[in-house]
CSV table of C-alpha atoms in Angstrom, one decimal:
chain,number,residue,atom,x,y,z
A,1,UNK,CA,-18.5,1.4,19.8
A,2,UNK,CA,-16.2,-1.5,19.1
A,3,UNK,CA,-12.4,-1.0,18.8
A,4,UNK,CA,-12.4,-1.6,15.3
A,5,UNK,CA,-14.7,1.4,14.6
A,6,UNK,CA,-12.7,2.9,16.5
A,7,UNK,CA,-9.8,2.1,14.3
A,8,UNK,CA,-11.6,3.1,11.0
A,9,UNK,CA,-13.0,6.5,12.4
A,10,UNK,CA,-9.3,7.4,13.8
A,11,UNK,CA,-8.1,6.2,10.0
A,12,UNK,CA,-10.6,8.3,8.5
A,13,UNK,CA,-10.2,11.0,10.0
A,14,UNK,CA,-6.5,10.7,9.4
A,15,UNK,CA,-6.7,10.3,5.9
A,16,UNK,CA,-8.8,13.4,5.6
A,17,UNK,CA,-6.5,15.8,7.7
A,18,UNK,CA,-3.7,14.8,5.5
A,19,UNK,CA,-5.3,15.0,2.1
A,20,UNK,CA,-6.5,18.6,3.1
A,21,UNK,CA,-2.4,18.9,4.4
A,22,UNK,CA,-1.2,18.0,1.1
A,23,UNK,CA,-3.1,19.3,-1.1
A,24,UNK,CA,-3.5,22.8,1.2
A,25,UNK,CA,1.0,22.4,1.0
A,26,UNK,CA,2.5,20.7,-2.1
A,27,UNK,CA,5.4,22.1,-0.8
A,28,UNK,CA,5.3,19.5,2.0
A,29,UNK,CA,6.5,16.8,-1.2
A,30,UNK,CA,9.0,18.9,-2.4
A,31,UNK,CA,10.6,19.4,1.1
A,32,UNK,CA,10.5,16.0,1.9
A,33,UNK,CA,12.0,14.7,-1.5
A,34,UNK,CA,14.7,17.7,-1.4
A,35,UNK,CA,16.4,16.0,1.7
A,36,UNK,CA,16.9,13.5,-1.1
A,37,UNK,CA,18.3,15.2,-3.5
A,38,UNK,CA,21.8,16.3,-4.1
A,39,UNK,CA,21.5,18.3,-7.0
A,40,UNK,CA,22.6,18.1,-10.3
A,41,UNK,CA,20.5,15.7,-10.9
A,42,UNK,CA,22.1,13.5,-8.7
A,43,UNK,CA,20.0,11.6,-5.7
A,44,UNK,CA,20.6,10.4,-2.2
A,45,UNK,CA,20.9,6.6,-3.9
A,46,UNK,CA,20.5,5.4,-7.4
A,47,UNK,CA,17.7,2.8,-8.0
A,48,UNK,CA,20.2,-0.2,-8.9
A,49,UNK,CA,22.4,0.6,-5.9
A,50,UNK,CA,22.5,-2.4,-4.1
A,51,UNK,CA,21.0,-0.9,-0.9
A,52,UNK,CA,17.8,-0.4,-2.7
A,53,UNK,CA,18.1,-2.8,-5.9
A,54,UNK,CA,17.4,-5.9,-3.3
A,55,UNK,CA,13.8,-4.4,-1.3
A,56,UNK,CA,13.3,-2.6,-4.5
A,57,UNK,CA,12.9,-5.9,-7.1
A,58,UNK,CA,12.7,-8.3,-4.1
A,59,UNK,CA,9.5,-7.2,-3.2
A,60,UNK,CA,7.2,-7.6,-5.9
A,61,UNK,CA,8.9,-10.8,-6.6
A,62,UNK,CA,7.4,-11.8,-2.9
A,63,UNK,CA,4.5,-10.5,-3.4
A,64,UNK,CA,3.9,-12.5,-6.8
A,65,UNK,CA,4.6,-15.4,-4.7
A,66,UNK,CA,2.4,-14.8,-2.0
A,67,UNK,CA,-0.4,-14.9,-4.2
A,68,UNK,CA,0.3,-17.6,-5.8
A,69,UNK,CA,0.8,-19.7,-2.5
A,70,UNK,CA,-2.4,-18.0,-1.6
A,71,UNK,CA,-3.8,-19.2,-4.5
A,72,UNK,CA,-2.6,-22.9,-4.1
A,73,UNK,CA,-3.9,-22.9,-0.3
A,74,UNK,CA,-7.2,-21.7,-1.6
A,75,UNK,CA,-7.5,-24.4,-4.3
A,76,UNK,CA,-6.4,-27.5,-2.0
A,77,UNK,CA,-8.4,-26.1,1.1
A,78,UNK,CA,-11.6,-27.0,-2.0
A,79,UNK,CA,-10.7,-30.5,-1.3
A,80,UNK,CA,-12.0,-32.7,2.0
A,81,UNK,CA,-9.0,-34.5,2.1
A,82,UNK,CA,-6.7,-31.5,3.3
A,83,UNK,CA,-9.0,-30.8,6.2
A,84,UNK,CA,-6.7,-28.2,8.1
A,85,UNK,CA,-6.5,-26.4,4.9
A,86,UNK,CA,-10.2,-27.0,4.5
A,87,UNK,CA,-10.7,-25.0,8.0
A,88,UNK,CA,-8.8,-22.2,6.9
A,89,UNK,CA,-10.4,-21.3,3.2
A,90,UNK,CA,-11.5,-18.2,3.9
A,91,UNK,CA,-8.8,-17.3,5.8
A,92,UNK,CA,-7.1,-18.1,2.2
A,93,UNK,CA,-9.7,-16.5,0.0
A,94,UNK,CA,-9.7,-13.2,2.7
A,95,UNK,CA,-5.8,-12.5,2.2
A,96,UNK,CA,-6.2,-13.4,-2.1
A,97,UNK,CA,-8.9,-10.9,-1.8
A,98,UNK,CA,-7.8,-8.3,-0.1
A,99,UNK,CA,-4.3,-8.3,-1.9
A,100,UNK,CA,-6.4,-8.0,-5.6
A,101,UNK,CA,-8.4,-5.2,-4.1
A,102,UNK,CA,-5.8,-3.0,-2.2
A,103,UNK,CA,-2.1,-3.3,-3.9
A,104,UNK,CA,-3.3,-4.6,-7.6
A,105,UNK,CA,-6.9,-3.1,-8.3
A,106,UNK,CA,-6.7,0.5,-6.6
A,107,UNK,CA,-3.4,0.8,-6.3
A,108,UNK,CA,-2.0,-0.5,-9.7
A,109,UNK,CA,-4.8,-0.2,-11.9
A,110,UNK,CA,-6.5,3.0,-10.9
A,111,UNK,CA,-4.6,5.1,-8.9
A,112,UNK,CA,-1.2,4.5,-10.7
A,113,UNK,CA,-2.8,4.7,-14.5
A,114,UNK,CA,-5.0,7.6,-13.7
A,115,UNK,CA,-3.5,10.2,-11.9
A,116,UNK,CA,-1.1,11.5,-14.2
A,117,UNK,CA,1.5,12.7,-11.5
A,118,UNK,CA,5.2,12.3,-12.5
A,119,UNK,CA,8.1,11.0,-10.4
A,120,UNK,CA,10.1,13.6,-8.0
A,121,UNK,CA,13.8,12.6,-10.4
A,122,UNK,CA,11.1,13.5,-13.1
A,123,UNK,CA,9.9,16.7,-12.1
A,124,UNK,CA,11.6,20.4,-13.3
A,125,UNK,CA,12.2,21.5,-9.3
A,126,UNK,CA,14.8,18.5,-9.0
A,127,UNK,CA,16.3,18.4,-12.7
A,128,UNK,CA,14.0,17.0,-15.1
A,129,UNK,CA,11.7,18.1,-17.7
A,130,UNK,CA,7.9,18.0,-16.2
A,131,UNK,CA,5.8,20.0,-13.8
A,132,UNK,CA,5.3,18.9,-10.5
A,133,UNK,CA,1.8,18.1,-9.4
A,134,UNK,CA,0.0,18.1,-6.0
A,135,UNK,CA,-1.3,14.6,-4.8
A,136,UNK,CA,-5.3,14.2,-5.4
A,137,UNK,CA,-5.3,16.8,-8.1
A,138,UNK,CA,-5.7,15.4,-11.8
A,139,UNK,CA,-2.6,15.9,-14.3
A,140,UNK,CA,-1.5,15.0,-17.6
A,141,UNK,CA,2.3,14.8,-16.6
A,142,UNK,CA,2.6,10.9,-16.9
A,143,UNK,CA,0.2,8.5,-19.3
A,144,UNK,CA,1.2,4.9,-17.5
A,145,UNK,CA,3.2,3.9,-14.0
A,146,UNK,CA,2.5,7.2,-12.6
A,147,UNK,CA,3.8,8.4,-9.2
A,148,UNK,CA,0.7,8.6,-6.8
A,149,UNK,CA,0.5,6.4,-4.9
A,150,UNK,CA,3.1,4.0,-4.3
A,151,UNK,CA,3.2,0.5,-5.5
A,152,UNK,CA,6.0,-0.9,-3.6
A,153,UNK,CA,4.7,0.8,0.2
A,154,UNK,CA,1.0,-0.2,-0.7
A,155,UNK,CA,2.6,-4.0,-1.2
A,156,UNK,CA,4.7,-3.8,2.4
A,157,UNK,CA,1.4,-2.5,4.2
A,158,UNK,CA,-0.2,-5.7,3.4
A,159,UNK,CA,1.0,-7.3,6.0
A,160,UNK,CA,-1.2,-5.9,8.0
A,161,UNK,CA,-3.9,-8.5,6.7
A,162,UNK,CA,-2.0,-11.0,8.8
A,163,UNK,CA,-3.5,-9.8,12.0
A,164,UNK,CA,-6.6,-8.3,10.3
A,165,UNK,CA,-8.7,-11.2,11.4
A,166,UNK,CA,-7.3,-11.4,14.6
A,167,UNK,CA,-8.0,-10.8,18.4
A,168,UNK,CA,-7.2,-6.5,19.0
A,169,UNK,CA,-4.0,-7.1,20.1
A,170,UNK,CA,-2.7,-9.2,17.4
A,171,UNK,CA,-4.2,-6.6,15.2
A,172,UNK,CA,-2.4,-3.4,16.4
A,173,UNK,CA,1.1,-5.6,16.2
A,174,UNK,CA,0.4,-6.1,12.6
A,175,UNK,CA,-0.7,-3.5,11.7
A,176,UNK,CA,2.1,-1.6,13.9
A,177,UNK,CA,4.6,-3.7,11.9
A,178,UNK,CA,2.5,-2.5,8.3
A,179,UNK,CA,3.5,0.9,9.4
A,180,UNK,CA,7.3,0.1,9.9
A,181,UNK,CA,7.0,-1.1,6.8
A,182,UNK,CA,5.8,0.7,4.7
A,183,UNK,CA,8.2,3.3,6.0
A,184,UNK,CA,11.3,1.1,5.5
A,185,UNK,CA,10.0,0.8,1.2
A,186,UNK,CA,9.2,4.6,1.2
A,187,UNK,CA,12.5,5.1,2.2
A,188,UNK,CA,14.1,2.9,-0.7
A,189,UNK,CA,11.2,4.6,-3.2
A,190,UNK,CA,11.9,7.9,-1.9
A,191,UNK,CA,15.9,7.7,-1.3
A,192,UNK,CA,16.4,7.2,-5.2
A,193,UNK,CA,13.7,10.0,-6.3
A,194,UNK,CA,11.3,7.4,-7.0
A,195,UNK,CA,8.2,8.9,-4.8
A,196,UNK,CA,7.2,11.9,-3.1
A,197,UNK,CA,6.2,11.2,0.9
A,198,UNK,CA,2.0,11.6,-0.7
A,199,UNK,CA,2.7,9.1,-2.9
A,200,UNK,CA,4.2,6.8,0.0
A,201,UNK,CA,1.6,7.8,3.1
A,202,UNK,CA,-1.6,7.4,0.7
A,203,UNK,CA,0.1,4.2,-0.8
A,204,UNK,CA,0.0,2.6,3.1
A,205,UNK,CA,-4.1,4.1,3.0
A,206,UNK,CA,-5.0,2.2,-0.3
A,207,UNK,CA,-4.2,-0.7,1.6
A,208,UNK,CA,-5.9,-0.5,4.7
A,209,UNK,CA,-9.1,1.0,3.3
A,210,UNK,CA,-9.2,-2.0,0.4
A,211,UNK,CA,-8.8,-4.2,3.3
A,212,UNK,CA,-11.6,-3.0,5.3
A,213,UNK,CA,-13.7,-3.1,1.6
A,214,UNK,CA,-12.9,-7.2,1.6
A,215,UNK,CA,-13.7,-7.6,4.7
A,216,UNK,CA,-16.8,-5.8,4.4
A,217,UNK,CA,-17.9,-8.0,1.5
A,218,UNK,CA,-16.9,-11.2,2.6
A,219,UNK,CA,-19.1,-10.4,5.8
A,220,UNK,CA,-21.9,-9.4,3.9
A,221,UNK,CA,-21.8,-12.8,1.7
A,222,UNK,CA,-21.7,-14.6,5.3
A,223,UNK,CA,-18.6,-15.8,4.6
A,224,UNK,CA,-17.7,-14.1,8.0
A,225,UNK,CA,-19.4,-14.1,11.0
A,226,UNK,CA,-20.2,-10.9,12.4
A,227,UNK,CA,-17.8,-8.7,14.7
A,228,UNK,CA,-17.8,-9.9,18.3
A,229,UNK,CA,-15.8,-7.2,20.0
């Protein structure tokens, strides 16, 4: 067995303990996101505080850009006349990919519009007028922009395509450094009572496992050779 399956199984399995964790103890959310709160309504930060207003519009602003650099690298790398962007296409086309299918398809467009879960500040336990729902269970408590998962972690955990590619140990760094991450924005989304800690560990999943999708598909179109490990 490769390191890489390795990986996956380990991730899998992880995935899978925690789901059952979560959905087995709500009350995990509601502990985490009541060392948060200070009553009254009143949270740890607010969301325009400038600790949190920075990471917390900076990042989709980056991520926006990425894409579109992505996108530009993609479209010249077309052409024989930038050759060393001509060697790297599918380098190019792998990150575009994989950012569509993790953070914007699953995360933003199915997850986020279909779970119905409301925000922690939103929720009747810290102050506010709807019910709190597990993660993974189905609720009618937000129509749009819903709480689970998390857009902003899912977007820092997508540096982990950097090393994606790469030999093992460039790998684990990045994807070390998607962890660190990802914790850093669930702090700022959690902090303000933006998330619950589901919303933030499954957000950092979405990611990973849309990753692994891309890179299954562009190795099934040959676009990749196969693993070598």
């Amino acid at each position: 067995m490769t390191s890489r399956a390795t990986e996956l199984r380990i991730a899998l399995a992880a995935f899978g303990l925690l789901a059952v964790l979560f959905v087995a103890f709500p009350q995990i959310d509601l502990w985490a996101s009541g060392l948060f709160y200070r009553g009254d309504g009143q949270w740890l930060f607010g969301r325009e505080d400038l600790i949190l207003a920075i990471p917390y519009r900076g990042l989709p602003r980056l991520g926006q850009g990425l894409l579109v650099v992505l996108l530009i690298l993609l479209v010249l790398g077309l052409f024989k006349r930038f050759n060393g962007l001509r060697a790297k296409r599918v380098l190019f086309g792998f990150l575009l990919a994989g950012a569509v299918a993790g953070p914007i398809l699953l995360v933003d467009n199915v997850l986020k519009e279909h779970s119905g879960r409301t925000r922690p500040v939103n929720t009747t336990v810290f102050g506010g007028p709807l019910q709190f729902t597990p993660a993974f269970i189905p609720a009618d408590q937000c129509q749009q922009n819903c709480s689970f998962v998390s857009g902003h972690v899912a977007t820092a955990a997508f540096i982990m395509a950097f090393g994606w590619l790469g030999a093992p140990a460039a790998r684990r760094r990045w994807l070390i450094a998607s962890i660190v991450f990802a914790a850093y924005m669930a702090f700022v989304r959690m902090s303000p009572g933006g998330h619950f800690l589901s919303d933030c560990i499954f957000g950092w999943f979405a990611t990973y496992f849309g990753l692994w999708a891309t890179e299954w598909l562009f190795r099934r179109l040959g676009w990749l050779p196969p693993v070598s490990e």
